[in-house]
Coordinates of C-alpha atoms in Angstrom, one line a residue:
X9 CA -37.4 -5.8 -14.9
X10 CA -37.7 -9.3 -13.0
X11 CA -35.5 -9.8 -10.2
X12 CA -33.4 -12.5 -12.0
X13 CA -33.0 -10.4 -15.2
X14 CA -32.0 -7.5 -12.8
X15 CA -29.2 -9.6 -11.2
X16 CA -27.9 -10.6 -14.7
X17 CA -28.2 -7.1 -16.1
X18 CA -26.2 -5.5 -13.1
X19 CA -23.7 -8.3 -12.4
X20 CA -24.3 -8.5 -8.9
X21 CA -25.5 -11.0 -6.2
X22 CA -29.2 -11.5 -5.1
X23 CA -28.2 -10.5 -1.6
X24 CA -26.4 -7.1 -2.8
X25 CA -29.6 -6.3 -4.9
X26 CA -32.1 -7.2 -1.9
X27 CA -30.3 -5.9 1.1
X28 CA -28.2 -3.2 0.3
X29 CA -30.9 -0.7 -0.1
X30 CA -29.3 0.8 -3.2
X31 CA -31.9 -0.5 -5.2
X32 CA -35.6 -1.0 -4.2
X33 CA -37.4 -4.1 -5.7
X34 CA -40.9 -4.1 -5.4
X35 CA -43.8 -6.9 -5.7
X36 CA -46.3 -7.4 -8.4
X37 CA -48.6 -10.3 -8.0
X38 CA -46.2 -12.1 -5.7
X39 CA -43.1 -11.6 -8.0
X40 CA -40.1 -9.3 -7.5
X41 CA -39.4 -6.4 -10.0
X42 CA -37.0 -3.6 -10.2
X43 CA -37.4 -0.3 -12.0
X44 CA -35.5 -0.4 -15.2
X45 CA -34.5 3.2 -14.8
X46 CA -33.3 2.7 -11.3
X47 CA -31.2 -0.2 -12.5
X48 CA -29.6 1.8 -15.3
X49 CA -29.1 4.9 -13.3
X50 CA -27.2 2.7 -10.3
X51 CA -25.0 0.7 -12.8
X52 CA -23.8 4.2 -14.3
X53 CA -23.2 5.2 -10.9
X54 CA -21.3 2.3 -9.9
X55 CA -19.1 2.5 -13.0
X56 CA -18.3 6.1 -12.4
X57 CA -17.1 5.5 -8.8
X58 CA -15.2 2.3 -9.7
X59 CA -11.5 2.5 -10.3
X60 CA -9.4 -0.5 -12.0
X61 CA -6.0 -0.6 -10.1
X62 CA -3.1 -1.9 -11.8
X63 CA -0.5 -4.5 -11.0
X64 CA 1.6 -1.5 -9.7
X65 CA -1.0 -0.7 -7.2
X66 CA -1.3 -4.5 -6.0
X67 CA 2.4 -4.8 -5.6
X68 CA 2.3 -2.0 -3.1
X69 CA -0.4 -3.4 -1.3
X70 CA 1.0 -7.0 -1.4
X71 CA 4.5 -5.6 -0.1
X72 CA 2.9 -4.0 2.8
X73 CA 0.7 -7.1 3.7
X74 CA 3.9 -9.4 3.4
X75 CA 5.8 -6.9 5.6
X76 CA 2.9 -7.0 8.3
X77 CA 2.8 -10.7 8.4
X78 CA 6.6 -11.1 8.7
X79 CA 6.3 -8.4 11.4
X80 CA 4.5 -10.5 13.5
X81 CA 0.9 -9.2 13.1
X82 CA -1.8 -11.6 13.4
X83 CA -5.8 -11.0 13.1
X84 CA -8.3 -13.5 14.7
X85 CA -11.9 -14.1 13.3
X86 CA -14.6 -11.7 14.6
X87 CA -16.2 -13.3 17.6
X88 CA -13.5 -16.3 17.9
X89 CA -10.0 -17.0 19.3
X90 CA -9.0 -18.4 16.1
X91 CA -6.1 -16.8 14.4
X92 CA -6.3 -16.3 10.6
X93 CA -3.7 -18.3 8.4
X94 CA -1.3 -16.4 6.2
X95 CA -3.2 -16.6 3.1
X96 CA -6.3 -15.0 4.8
X97 CA -4.1 -12.3 6.6
X98 CA -2.6 -11.3 3.3
X99 CA -5.8 -11.0 1.4
X100 CA -7.5 -9.0 3.9
X101 CA -4.6 -6.5 4.2
X102 CA -4.1 -6.5 0.6
X103 CA -7.9 -5.6 0.1
X104 CA -7.8 -3.0 2.8
X105 CA -4.8 -1.3 1.2
X106 CA -6.5 -1.5 -2.3
X107 CA -9.6 0.4 -0.9
X108 CA -7.3 3.1 0.4
X109 CA -5.6 3.5 -3.1
X110 CA -9.1 3.8 -4.8
X111 CA -10.2 6.4 -2.3
X112 CA -6.9 8.5 -3.3
X113 CA -7.8 8.3 -6.9
X114 CA -11.2 9.0 -6.2
X115 CA -10.3 12.5 -4.6
X116 CA -7.8 13.1 -7.3
X117 CA -10.0 12.6 -10.1
X118 CA -13.3 14.0 -8.8
X119 CA -11.8 17.0 -6.9
X120 CA -8.2 17.4 -8.0
X121 CA -7.4 16.9 -4.2
X122 CA -4.0 14.7 -3.4
X123 CA -3.9 12.9 0.0
X124 CA -1.2 11.0 1.5
X125 CA -1.7 7.4 2.6
X126 CA 0.2 5.7 5.5
X127 CA 1.9 2.5 4.3
X128 CA 4.4 2.3 7.1
X129 CA 4.6 -0.2 9.9
X130 CA 3.8 0.9 13.4
X131 CA 4.0 -0.9 16.7
X132 CA 0.2 -0.2 17.3
X133 CA -2.8 0.0 14.7
X134 CA -3.0 3.5 13.3
X135 CA -6.6 4.6 13.5
X136 CA -6.6 7.2 10.6
X137 CA -5.9 6.2 6.9
X138 CA -5.4 9.7 5.6
X139 CA -2.2 11.2 7.1
X140 CA -1.6 14.0 4.5
X141 CA -3.5 16.8 2.5
X142 CA -1.7 18.4 -0.2
X143 CA -1.8 22.4 -0.2
X144 CA 0.5 24.0 -2.8
X145 CA 3.6 22.0 -3.0
X146 CA 3.5 20.5 0.5
X147 CA 1.2 18.1 2.6
X148 CA -0.2 19.1 5.6
X149 CA -2.0 17.1 8.6
X150 CA -5.7 16.4 7.9
X151 CA -8.2 18.5 10.0
X152 CA -10.7 15.5 10.0
X153 CA -9.9 11.9 11.2
X154 CA -10.9 9.6 8.2
X155 CA -11.0 5.7 8.2
X156 CA -11.4 3.7 5.0
X157 CA -12.8 0.2 4.9
X158 CA -12.7 -2.1 2.5
X159 CA -15.3 -5.1 2.0
X160 CA -15.9 -7.8 -0.8
X161 CA -17.6 -6.5 -4.2
X162 CA -20.9 -8.1 -3.5
X163 CA -21.3 -6.9 0.2
X164 CA -24.1 -4.6 1.6
X165 CA -22.8 -3.0 4.6
X166 CA -20.2 -0.9 6.3
X167 CA -19.4 -2.8 9.3
X168 CA -17.1 -1.8 12.2
X169 CA -15.9 -3.2 15.4
X170 CA -16.4 -1.3 18.5
X171 CA -12.7 -0.7 18.7
X172 CA -12.8 1.3 15.3
X173 CA -15.5 3.6 16.7
X174 CA -15.4 3.9 20.7
X175 CA -11.8 4.4 22.1
X176 CA -10.7 8.1 21.9
X177 CA -7.5 7.3 20.4
X178 CA -9.0 5.1 17.6
X179 CA -12.3 6.5 16.6
X180 CA -12.7 8.7 13.4
X181 CA -15.2 11.2 12.3
X182 CA -15.7 10.0 8.9
X183 CA -16.0 6.2 7.8
X184 CA -15.6 5.6 4.0
X185 CA -16.8 2.2 2.4
X186 CA -15.0 0.8 -0.5
X187 CA -15.9 -2.4 -2.3
X188 CA -13.1 -4.5 -3.7
X189 CA -13.4 -7.3 -6.3
X190 CA -10.5 -9.0 -5.5
X191 CA -10.4 -12.5 -7.0
X192 CA -10.0 -15.5 -4.4
X193 CA -7.2 -17.0 -6.6
X194 CA -5.1 -13.5 -6.6
X195 CA -2.2 -15.0 -5.0
X196 CA -2.2 -17.8 -7.6
X197 CA -2.5 -15.1 -10.6
X198 CA 0.7 -13.2 -9.6
X199 CA 2.7 -16.4 -9.7
X200 CA 0.9 -17.9 -12.8
X201 CA 4.4 -18.5 -14.9
X202 CA 6.3 -19.9 -11.7
X203 CA 3.3 -22.5 -10.9
X204 CA 3.1 -23.6 -14.4
X205 CA 6.8 -24.3 -14.5
X206 CA 6.6 -25.8 -10.8
X207 CA 3.5 -28.2 -11.6
X208 CA 3.9 -28.9 -15.3
X209 CA 4.9 -32.5 -14.5
X210 CA 2.6 -33.1 -11.7
X211 CA -0.3 -35.8 -12.0
X212 CA -3.3 -33.2 -12.1
X213 CA -1.6 -30.3 -14.0
X214 CA -3.6 -30.9 -17.1
X215 CA -7.0 -30.7 -15.1
X216 CA -6.5 -27.1 -14.0
X217 CA -3.5 -25.5 -16.3
X218 CA -6.1 -23.7 -18.5
X219 CA -7.9 -22.3 -15.6
X220 CA -4.7 -20.6 -14.3
X221 CA -5.1 -16.9 -14.9
X222 CA -2.6 -13.9 -14.9
X223 CA -3.2 -10.6 -13.1
X224 CA -5.9 -8.3 -14.4
X225 CA -6.9 -4.9 -13.1
X226 CA -8.8 -5.0 -9.9
X227 CA -12.2 -3.1 -9.8
X228 CA -12.4 -1.2 -6.7
X229 CA -15.6 0.9 -5.9
X230 CA -15.7 3.7 -3.5
X231 CA -19.4 3.4 -2.2
X232 CA -19.9 6.2 0.1
X233 CA -19.4 7.6 3.7
X234 CA -21.1 7.9 7.0
X235 CA -20.1 10.5 9.8
X236 CA -19.7 8.5 13.2
X237 CA -22.7 9.7 14.8
X238 CA -24.7 8.2 11.8
X239 CA -23.5 4.7 12.5
X240 CA -26.0 2.5 14.3
X241 CA -24.8 -0.1 17.0
X242 CA -26.1 -3.5 17.0
X243 CA -25.7 -6.1 19.6
X244 CA -28.5 -8.2 18.7
X245 CA -27.1 -11.6 17.9
X246 CA -29.5 -12.8 15.5
X247 CA -29.5 -9.4 13.6
X248 CA -25.7 -9.4 13.5
X249 CA -25.6 -13.3 12.4
X250 CA -27.8 -12.1 9.3
X251 CA -25.6 -9.0 8.6
X252 CA -22.4 -10.7 9.0
X253 CA -23.1 -14.1 7.3
X254 CA -21.8 -16.1 10.6
X255 CA -23.4 -18.2 13.4
X256 CA -23.4 -16.8 16.9
X257 CA -21.2 -13.7 16.6
X258 CA -20.2 -12.1 19.8
X259 CA -20.0 -8.6 20.7
X260 CA -21.4 -5.4 19.1
X261 CA -20.7 -3.8 15.9
X262 CA -21.3 -0.5 14.2
X263 CA -23.3 -0.7 11.0
X264 CA -24.4 1.2 7.9
X265 CA -26.1 -0.2 4.9
X266 CA -24.6 0.9 1.8
X267 CA -27.8 2.4 0.3
X268 CA -27.9 4.9 3.4
X269 CA -24.2 6.2 3.0
X270 CA -23.7 9.6 1.8
X271 CA -22.4 9.5 -1.8
X272 CA -23.5 12.5 -3.8
X273 CA -20.8 14.7 -5.3
X274 CA -22.1 17.6 -3.1
X275 CA -21.8 15.5 0.1
X276 CA -18.2 14.5 -0.9
X277 CA -17.4 18.2 -1.2
X278 CA -18.3 18.7 2.3
X279 CA -15.6 16.2 3.1
X280 CA -13.1 17.9 1.2
X281 CA -13.8 21.3 3.0
X282 CA -13.4 19.4 6.1
X283 CA -10.1 17.7 5.1

């Protein structure tokens, strides 16, 4: 199948299809093609590991994000000293917590395992995202340290800062990647009715009133995982800029391309045993 048709068939970006190594395009006579069988197999795999999180899930994450913001937590952009504004902070925190809930549902659906997530606020960053594993009627502490990382739905890499991997009090044994299809206008969607009432008499309202959309379930994909020792440390500026999509990034990152993550049921079962 030609590349353009493959992109349309999967509903993904050109970047993901060519860079994630989840699908291997090939050239014939200077044109790029993809195997129809491989495309169908990956599409089915993605559908099986994608969970649609509802408004209740979103509200739980939004509550956490707002509490974090008013607690005074702020985040700076990678490689800069520039603090992110409130909307960007809220979006990043919401996306991160949605990823954790997706993993929780993934474990329950596929392995009938209940895990406990940490939605409490702490003075310092909590390194591990799974804080309890259910045995019988009670939760116990996990035996393995697990970090859950969330990225945008079209991204191709698991990317970690050195602070997530190197310090003894922060590093995890296993890093799970999730991709979250959180709409750019999600903060507008949850306030659709209030915005319409507020803006209906304003000059430009007619130009966008039909574009205001309400909340819809959010697709969240549990892509796969890597053990800490499988991560690649990259400090080459040019290479990092290509991966991060930014200019002149500073510092090193630990990286694993999505297509090289562990994602088979048998490999997930090994995590379950370790938990």
